PDB file of C-alpha atoms in Angstrom:
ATOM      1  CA  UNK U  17      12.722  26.552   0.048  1.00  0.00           C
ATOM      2  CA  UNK U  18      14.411  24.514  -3.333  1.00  0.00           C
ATOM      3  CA  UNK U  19      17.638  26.404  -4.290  1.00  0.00           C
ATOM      4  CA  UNK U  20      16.444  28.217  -7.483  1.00  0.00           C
ATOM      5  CA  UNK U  21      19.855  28.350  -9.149  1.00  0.00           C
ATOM      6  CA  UNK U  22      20.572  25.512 -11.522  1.00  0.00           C
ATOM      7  CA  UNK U  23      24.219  25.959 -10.834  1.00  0.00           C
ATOM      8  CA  UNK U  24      24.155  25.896  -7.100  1.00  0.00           C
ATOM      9  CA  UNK U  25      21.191  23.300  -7.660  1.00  0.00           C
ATOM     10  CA  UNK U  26      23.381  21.004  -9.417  1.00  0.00           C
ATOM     11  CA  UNK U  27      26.402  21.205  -7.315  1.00  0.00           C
ATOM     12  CA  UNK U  28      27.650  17.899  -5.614  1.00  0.00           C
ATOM     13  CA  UNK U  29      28.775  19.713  -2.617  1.00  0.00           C
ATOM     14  CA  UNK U  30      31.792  18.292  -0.494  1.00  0.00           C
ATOM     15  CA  UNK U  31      31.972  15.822  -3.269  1.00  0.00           C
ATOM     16  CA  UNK U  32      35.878  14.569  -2.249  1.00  0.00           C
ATOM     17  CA  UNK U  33      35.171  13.751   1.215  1.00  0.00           C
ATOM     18  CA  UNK U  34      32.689  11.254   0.332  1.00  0.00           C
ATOM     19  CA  UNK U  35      35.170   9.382  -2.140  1.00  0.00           C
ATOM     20  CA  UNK U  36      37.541   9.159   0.995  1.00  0.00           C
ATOM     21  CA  UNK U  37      36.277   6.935   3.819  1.00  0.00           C
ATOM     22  CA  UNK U  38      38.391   8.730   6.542  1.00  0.00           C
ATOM     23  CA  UNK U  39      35.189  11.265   6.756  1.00  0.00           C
ATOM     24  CA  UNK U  40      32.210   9.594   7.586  1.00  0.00           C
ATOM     25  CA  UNK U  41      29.031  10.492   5.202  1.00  0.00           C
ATOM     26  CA  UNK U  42      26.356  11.056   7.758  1.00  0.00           C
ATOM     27  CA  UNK U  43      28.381  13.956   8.945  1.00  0.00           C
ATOM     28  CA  UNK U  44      29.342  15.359   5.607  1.00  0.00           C
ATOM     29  CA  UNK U  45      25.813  15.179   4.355  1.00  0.00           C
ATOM     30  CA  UNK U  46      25.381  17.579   6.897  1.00  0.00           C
ATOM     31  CA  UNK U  47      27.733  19.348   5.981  1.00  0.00           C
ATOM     32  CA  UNK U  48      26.148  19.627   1.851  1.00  0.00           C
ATOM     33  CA  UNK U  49      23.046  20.848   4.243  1.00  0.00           C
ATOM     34  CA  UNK U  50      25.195  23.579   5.569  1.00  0.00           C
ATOM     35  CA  UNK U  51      26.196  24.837   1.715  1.00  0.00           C
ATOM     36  CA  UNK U  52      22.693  24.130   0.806  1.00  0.00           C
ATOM     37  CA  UNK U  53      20.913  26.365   3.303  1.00  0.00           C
ATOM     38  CA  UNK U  54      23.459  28.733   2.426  1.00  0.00           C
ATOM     39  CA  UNK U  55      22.495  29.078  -0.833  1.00  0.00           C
ATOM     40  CA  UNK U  56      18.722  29.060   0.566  1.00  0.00           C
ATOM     41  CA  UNK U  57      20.189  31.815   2.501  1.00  0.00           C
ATOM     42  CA  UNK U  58      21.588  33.867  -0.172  1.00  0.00           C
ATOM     43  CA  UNK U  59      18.123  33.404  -2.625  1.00  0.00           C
ATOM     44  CA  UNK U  60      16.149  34.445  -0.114  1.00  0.00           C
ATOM     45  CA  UNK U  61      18.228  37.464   1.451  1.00  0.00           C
ATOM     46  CA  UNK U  62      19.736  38.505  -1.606  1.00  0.00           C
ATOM     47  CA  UNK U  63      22.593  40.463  -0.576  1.00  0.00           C
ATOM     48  CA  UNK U  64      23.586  43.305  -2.141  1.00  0.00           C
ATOM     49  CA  UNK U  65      27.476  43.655  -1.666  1.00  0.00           C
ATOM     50  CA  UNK U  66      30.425  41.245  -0.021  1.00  0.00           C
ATOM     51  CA  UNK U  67      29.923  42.824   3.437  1.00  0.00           C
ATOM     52  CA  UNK U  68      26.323  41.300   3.399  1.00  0.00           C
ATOM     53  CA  UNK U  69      27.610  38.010   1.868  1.00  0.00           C
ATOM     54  CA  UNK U  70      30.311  37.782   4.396  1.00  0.00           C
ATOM     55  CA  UNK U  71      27.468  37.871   7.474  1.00  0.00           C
ATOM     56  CA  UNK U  72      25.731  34.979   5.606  1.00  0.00           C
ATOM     57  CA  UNK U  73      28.773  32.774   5.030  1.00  0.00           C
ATOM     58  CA  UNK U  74      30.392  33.509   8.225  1.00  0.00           C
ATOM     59  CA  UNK U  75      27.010  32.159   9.902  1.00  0.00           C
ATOM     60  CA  UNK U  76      27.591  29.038   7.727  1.00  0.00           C
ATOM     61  CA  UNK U  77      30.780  28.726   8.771  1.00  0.00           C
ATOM     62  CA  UNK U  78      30.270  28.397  12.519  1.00  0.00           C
ATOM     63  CA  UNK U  79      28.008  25.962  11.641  1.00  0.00           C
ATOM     64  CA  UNK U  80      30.742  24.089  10.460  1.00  0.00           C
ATOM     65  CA  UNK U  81      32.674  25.261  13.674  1.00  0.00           C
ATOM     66  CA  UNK U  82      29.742  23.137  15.857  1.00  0.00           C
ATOM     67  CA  UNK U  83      30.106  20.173  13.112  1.00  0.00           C
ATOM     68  CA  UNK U  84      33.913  19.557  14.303  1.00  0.00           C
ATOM     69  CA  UNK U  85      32.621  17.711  17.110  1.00  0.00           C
ATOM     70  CA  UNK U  86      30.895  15.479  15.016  1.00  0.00           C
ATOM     71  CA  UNK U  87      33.530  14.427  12.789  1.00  0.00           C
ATOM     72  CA  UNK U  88      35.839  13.836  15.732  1.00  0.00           C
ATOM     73  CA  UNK U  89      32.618  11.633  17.137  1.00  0.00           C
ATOM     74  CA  UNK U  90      32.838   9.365  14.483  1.00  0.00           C
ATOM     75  CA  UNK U  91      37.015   9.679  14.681  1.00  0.00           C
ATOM     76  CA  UNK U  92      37.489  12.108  11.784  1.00  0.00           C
ATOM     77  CA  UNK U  93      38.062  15.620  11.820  1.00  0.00           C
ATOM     78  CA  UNK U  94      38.011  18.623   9.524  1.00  0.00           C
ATOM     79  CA  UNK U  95      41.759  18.784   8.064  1.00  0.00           C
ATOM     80  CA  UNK U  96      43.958  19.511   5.412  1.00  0.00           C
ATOM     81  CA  UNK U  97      41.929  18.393   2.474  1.00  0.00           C
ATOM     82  CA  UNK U  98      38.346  18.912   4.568  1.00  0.00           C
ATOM     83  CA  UNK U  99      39.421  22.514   4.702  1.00  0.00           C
ATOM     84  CA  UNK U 100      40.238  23.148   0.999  1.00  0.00           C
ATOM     85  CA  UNK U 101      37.236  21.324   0.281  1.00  0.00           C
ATOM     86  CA  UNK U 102      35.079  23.092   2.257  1.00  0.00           C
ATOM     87  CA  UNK U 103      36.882  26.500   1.197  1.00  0.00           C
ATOM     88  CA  UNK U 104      36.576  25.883  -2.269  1.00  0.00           C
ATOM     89  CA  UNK U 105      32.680  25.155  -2.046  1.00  0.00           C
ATOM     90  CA  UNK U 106      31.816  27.955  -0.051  1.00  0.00           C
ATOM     91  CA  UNK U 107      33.919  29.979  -3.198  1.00  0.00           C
ATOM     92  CA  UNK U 108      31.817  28.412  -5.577  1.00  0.00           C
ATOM     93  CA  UNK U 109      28.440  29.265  -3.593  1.00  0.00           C
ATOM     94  CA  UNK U 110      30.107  32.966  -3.775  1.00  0.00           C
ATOM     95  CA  UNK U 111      30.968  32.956  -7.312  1.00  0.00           C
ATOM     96  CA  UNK U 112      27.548  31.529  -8.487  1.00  0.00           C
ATOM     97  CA  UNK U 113      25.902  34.096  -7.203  1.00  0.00           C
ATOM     98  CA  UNK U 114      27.695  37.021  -8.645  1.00  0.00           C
ATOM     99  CA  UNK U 115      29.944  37.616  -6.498  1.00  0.00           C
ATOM    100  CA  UNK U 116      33.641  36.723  -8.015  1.00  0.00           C
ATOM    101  CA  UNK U 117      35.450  38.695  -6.004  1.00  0.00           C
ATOM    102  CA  UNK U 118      34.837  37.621  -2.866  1.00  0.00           C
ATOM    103  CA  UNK U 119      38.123  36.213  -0.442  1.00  0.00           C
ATOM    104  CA  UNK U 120      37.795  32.952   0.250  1.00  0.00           C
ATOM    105  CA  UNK U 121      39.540  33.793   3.323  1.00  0.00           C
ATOM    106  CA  UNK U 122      36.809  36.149   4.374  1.00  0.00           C
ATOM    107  CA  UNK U 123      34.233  33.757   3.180  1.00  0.00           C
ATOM    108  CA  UNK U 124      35.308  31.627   5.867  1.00  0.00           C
ATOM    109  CA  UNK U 125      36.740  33.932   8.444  1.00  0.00           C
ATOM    110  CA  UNK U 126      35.054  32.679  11.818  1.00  0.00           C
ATOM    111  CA  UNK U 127      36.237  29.039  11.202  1.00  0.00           C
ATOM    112  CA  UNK U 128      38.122  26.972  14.109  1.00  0.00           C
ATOM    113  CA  UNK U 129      39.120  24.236  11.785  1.00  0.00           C
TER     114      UNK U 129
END
């Protein structure tokens, strides 16, 4: 299902970590799949309040959990600037679709990294 959101449609997910060579793009283009199937997610499910949100982020973030072992495969791993990244897309995801005041923090509660 195409994301039906021009925003969200438009969005160069993860966009920093491809500029740096430390992370290596095969893995962080599945990581714009993760933010992109969340926003699938989100069109399709339409949730109604943060509590609902928070179940379909949460499930995107243990995906990223499981993509950890990945990046340390090729020899990178999801730090410092990963995290903010990563953090500051799933906020955008959340803010696109309505939902402003949603904590990043929560957004991404059930990370490891």
């Amino acid at each position: 299902m195409p994301i039906t959101n021009q925003q969200a449609a438009g969005q160069a997910f993860l966009r920093r970590l491809y500029v740096d060579s430390y992370y290596p793009d095969h893995v962080v283009d599945e990581g714009r799949r993760i933010l992109a199937r969340l926003c699938e997610r989100i069109e399709a499910e339409q949730p109604s309040d943060l509590a609902a949100l928070y179940v379909l982020t949460q499930a995107a973030t243990e995906e990223f959990n499981l993509l950890e072992t990945e990046f340390e495969a090729a020899g990178s791993e999801i730090e410092t600037v990963a995290r903010e990244e990563i953090a500051e897309d799933f906020w955008f995801v959340a803010s696109t679709y309505g939902f402003t005041d949603a904590d990043v923090e929560e957004l991404i509660a059930t990370r490891d990294w």
